[in-house]
Short mmCIF file of N, CA and C in Angstrom, two decimals:
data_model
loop_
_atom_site.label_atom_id
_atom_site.label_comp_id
_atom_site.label_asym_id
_atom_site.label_seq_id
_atom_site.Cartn_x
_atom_site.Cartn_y
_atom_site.Cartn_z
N UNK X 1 0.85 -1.18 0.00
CA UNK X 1 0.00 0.00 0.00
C UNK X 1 0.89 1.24 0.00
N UNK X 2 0.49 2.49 -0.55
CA UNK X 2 1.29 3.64 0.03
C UNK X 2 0.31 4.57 -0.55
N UNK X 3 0.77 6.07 -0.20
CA UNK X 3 -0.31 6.79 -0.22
C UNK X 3 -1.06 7.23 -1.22
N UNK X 4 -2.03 7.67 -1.06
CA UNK X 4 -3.46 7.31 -1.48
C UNK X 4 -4.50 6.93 -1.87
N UNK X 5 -3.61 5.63 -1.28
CA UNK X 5 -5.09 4.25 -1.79
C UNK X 5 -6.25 4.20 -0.49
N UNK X 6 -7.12 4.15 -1.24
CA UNK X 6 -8.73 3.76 -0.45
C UNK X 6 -8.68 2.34 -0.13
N UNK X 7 -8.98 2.79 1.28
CA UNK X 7 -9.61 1.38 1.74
C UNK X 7 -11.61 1.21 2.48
N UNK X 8 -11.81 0.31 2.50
CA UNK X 8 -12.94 0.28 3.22
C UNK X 8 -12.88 -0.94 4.16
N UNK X 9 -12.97 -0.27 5.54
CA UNK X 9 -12.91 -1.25 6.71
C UNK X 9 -14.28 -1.35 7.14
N UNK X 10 -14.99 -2.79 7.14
CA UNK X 10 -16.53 -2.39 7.11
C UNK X 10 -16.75 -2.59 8.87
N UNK X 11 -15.39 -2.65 9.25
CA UNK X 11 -15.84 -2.55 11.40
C UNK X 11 -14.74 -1.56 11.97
N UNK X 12 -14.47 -0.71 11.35
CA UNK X 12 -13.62 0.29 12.17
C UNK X 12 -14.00 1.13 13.45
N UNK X 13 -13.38 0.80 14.29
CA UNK X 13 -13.70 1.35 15.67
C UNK X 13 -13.24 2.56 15.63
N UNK X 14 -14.12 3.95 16.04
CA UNK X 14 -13.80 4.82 16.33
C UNK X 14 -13.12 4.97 17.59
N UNK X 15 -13.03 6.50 18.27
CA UNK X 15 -12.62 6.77 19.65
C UNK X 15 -13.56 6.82 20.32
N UNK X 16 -14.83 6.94 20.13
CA UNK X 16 -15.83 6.98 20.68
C UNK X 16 -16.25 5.40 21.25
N UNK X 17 -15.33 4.26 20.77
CA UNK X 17 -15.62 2.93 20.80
C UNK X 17 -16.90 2.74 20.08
N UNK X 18 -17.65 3.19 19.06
CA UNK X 18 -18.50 2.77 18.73
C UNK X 18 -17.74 2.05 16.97
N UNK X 19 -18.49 1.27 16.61
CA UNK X 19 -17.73 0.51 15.79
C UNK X 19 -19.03 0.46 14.05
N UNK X 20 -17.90 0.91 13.03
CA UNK X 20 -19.16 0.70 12.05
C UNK X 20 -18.40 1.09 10.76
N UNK X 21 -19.05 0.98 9.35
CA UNK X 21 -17.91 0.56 8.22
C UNK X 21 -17.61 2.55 8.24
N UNK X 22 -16.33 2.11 7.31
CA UNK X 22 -15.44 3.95 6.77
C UNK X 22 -14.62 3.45 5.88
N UNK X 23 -14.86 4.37 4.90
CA UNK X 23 -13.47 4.68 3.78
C UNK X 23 -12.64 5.30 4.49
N UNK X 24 -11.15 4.94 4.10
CA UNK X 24 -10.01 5.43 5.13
C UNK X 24 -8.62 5.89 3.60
N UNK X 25 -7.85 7.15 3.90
CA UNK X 25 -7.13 6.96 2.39
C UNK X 25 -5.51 6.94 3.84
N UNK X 26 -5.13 6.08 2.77
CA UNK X 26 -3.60 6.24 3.26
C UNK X 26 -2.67 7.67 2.82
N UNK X 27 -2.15 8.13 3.40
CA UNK X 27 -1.10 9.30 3.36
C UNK X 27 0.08 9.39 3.58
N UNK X 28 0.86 8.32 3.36
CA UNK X 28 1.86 8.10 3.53
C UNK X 28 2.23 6.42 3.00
N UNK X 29 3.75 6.65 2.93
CA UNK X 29 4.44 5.40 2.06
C UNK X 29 5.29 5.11 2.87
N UNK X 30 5.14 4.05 3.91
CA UNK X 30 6.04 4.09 5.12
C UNK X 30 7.13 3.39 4.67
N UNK X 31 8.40 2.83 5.20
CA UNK X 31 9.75 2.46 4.73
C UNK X 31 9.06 1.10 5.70
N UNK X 32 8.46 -0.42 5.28
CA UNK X 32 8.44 -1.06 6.27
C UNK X 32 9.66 -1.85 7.04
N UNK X 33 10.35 -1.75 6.20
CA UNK X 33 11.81 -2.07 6.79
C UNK X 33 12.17 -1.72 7.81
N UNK X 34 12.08 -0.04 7.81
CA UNK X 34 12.55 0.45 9.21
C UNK X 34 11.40 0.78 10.32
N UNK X 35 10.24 -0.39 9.99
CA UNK X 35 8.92 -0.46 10.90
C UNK X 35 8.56 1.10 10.91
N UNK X 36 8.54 1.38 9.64
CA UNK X 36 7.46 2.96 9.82
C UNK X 36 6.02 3.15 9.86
N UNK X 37 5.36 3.74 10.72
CA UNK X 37 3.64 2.96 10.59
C UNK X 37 3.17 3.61 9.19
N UNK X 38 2.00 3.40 9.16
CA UNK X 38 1.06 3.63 8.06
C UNK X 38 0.37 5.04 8.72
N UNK X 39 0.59 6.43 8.04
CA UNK X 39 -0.63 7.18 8.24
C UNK X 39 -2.13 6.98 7.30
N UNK X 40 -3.00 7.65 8.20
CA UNK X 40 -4.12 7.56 7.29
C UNK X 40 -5.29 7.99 7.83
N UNK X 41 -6.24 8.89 7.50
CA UNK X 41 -7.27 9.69 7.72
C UNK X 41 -9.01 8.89 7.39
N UNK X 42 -9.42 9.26 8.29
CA UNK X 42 -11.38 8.67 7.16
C UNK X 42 -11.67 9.80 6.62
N UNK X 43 -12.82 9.34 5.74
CA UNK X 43 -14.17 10.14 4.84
C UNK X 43 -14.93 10.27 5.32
N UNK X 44 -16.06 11.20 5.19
CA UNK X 44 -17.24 10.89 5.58
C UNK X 44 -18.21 12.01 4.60
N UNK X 45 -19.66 10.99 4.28
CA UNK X 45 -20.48 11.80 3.09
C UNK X 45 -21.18 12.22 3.94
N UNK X 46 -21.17 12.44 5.02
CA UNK X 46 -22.38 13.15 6.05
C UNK X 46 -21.99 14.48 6.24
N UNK X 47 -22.54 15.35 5.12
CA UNK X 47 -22.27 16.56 4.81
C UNK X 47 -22.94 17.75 5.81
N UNK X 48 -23.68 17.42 7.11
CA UNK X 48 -24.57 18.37 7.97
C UNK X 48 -22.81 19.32 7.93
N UNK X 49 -23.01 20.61 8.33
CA UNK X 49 -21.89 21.74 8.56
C UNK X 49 -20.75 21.44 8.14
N UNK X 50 -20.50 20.61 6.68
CA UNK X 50 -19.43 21.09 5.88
C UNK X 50 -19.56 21.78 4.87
N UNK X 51 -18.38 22.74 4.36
CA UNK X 51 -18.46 23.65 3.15
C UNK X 51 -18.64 22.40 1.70
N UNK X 52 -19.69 22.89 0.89
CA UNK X 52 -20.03 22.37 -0.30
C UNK X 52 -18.95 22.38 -1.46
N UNK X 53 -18.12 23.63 -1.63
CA UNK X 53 -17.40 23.59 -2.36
C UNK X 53 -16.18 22.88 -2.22
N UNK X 54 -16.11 22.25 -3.51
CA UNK X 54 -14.56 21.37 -4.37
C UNK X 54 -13.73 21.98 -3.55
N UNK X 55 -12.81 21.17 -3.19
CA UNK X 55 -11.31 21.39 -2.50
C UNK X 55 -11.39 21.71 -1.18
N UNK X 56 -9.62 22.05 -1.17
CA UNK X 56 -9.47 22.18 0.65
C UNK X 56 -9.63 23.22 1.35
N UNK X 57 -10.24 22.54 2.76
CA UNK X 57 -11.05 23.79 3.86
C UNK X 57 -9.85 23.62 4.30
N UNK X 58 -8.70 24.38 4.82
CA UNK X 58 -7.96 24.12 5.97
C UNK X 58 -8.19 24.66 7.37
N UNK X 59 -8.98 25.80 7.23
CA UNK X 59 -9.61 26.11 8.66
C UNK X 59 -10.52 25.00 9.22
N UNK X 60 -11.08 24.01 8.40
CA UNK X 60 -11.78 23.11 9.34
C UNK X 60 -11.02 21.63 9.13
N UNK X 61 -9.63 21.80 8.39
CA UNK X 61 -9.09 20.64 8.19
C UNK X 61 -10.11 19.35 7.53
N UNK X 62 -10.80 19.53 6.31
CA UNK X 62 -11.45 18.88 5.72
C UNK X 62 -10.69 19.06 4.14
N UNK X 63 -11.21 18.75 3.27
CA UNK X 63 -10.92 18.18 2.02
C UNK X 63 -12.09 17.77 1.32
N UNK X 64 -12.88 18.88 0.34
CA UNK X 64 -14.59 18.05 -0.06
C UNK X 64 -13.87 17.57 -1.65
N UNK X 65 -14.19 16.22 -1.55
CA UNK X 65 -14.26 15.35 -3.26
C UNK X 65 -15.64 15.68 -3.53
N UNK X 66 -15.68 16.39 -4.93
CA UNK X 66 -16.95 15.77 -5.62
C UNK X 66 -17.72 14.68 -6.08
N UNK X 67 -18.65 14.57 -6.13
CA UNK X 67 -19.24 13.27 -6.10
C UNK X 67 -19.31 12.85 -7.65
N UNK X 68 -19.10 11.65 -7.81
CA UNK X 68 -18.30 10.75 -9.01
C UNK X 68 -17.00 11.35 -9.74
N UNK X 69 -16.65 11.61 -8.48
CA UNK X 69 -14.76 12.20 -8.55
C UNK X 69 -13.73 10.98 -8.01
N UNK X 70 -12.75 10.70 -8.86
CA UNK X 70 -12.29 9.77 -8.36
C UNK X 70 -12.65 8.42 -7.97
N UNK X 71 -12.83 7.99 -6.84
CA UNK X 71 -13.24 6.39 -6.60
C UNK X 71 -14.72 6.79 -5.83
N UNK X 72 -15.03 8.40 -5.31
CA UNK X 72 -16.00 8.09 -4.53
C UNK X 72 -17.28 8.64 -5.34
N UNK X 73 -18.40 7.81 -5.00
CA UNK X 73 -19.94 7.80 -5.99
C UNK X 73 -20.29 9.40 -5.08
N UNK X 74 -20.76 9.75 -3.92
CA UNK X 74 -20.73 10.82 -3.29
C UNK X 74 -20.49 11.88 -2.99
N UNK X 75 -20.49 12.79 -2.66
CA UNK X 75 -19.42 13.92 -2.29
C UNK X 75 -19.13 13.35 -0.69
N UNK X 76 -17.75 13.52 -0.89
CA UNK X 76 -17.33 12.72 0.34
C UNK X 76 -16.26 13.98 0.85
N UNK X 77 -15.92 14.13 1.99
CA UNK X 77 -15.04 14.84 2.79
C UNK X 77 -14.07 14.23 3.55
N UNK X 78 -12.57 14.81 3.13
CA UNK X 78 -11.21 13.65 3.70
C UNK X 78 -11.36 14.90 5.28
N UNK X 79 -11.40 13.80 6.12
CA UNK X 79 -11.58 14.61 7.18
C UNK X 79 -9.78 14.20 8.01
N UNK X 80 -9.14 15.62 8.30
CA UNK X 80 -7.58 15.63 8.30
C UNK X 80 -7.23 16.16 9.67
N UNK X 81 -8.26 16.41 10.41
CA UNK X 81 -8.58 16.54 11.98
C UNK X 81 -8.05 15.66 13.25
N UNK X 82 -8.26 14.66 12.39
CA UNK X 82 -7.93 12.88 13.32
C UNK X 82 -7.09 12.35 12.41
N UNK X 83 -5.92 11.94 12.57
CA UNK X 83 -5.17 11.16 12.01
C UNK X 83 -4.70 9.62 12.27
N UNK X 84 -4.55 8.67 12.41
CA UNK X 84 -4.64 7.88 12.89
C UNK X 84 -3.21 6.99 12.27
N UNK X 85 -2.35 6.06 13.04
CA UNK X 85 -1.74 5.26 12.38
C UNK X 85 -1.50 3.77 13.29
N UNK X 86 -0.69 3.06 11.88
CA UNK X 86 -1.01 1.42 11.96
C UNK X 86 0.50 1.27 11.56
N UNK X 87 0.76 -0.04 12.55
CA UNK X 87 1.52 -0.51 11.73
C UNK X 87 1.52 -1.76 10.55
N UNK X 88 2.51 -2.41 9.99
CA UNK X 88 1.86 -2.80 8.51
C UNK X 88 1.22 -4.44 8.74
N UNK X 89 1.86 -4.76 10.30
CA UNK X 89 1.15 -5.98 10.98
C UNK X 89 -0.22 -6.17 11.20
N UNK X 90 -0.56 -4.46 11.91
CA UNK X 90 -1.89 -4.15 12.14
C UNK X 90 -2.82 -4.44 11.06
N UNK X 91 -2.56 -3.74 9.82
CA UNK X 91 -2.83 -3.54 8.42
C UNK X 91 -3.43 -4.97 8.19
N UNK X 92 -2.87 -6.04 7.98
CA UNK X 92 -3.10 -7.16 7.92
C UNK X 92 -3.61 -7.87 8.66
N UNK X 93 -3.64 -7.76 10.11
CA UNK X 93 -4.04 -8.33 11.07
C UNK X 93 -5.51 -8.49 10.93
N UNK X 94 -5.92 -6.38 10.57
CA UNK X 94 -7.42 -6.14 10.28
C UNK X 94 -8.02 -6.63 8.87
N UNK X 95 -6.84 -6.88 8.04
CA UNK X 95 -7.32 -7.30 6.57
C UNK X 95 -8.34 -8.61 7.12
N UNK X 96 -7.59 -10.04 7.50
CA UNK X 96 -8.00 -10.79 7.88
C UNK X 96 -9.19 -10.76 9.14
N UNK X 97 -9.14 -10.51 10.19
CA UNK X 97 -9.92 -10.19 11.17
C UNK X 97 -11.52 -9.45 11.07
N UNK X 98 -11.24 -8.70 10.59
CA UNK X 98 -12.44 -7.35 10.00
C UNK X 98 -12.68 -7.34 8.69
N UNK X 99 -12.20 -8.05 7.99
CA UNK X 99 -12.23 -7.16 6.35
C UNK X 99 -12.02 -6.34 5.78
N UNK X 100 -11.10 -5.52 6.20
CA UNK X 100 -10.30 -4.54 5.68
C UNK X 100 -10.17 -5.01 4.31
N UNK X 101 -10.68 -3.56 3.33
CA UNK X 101 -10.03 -4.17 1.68
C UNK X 101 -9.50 -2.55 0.86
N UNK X 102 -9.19 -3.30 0.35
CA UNK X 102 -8.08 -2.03 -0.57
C UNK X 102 -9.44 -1.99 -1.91
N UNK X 103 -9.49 -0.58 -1.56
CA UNK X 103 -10.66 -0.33 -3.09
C UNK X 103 -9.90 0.63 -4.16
N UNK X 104 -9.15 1.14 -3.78
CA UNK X 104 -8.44 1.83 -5.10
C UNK X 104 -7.09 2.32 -4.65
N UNK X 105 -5.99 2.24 -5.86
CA UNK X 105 -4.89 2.84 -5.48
C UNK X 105 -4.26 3.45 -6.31
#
């Protein structure tokens, strides 16, 4: 994997511990050799109080894709607020475990 491939984890646990599917894009191309984790951010099409317009908000640290832009059918928002990382064990661990799948790269 390296950055900006889509994935869809259909049981990703938030911080909230509540657990439920997300597109997630990778942002980074870690060196796994020297055990570098994986960064990587979610989407979300639940547009209540985000800006409508194409491209990046950086005051609210969002990112709006247009919808049938790229891989996503929606207008979807890379939300860059929460960052999250894995390492490439993890990655796999959840491939198998959860269903983690790689939808575009």
């Amino acid at each position: 994997m390296r950055k900006g491939t889509v994935l869809f984890h259909p049981r990703f646990e938030f911080t909230d511990g509540e657990i439920g599917s997300k597109y997630l894009i990778i942002l980074n191309t870690p060196d796994i050799k020297k055990s570098e984790p994986f960064l990587f951010c979610k989407t979300t099409s639940q547009s209540q109080n985000k800006p409508k317009t194409t491209g990046c908000h950086a005051e609210k640290n969002l990112y709006c894709i247009e919808e049938n832009s790229d891989f996503f059918p929606r207008r979807t928002w890379v939300q860059f607020f929460e960052i999250f990382e894995a390492s490439h064990d993890k990655f796999i661990e959840q491939h198998f475990a959860r269903g983690l799948q790689v939808r575009a790269e």
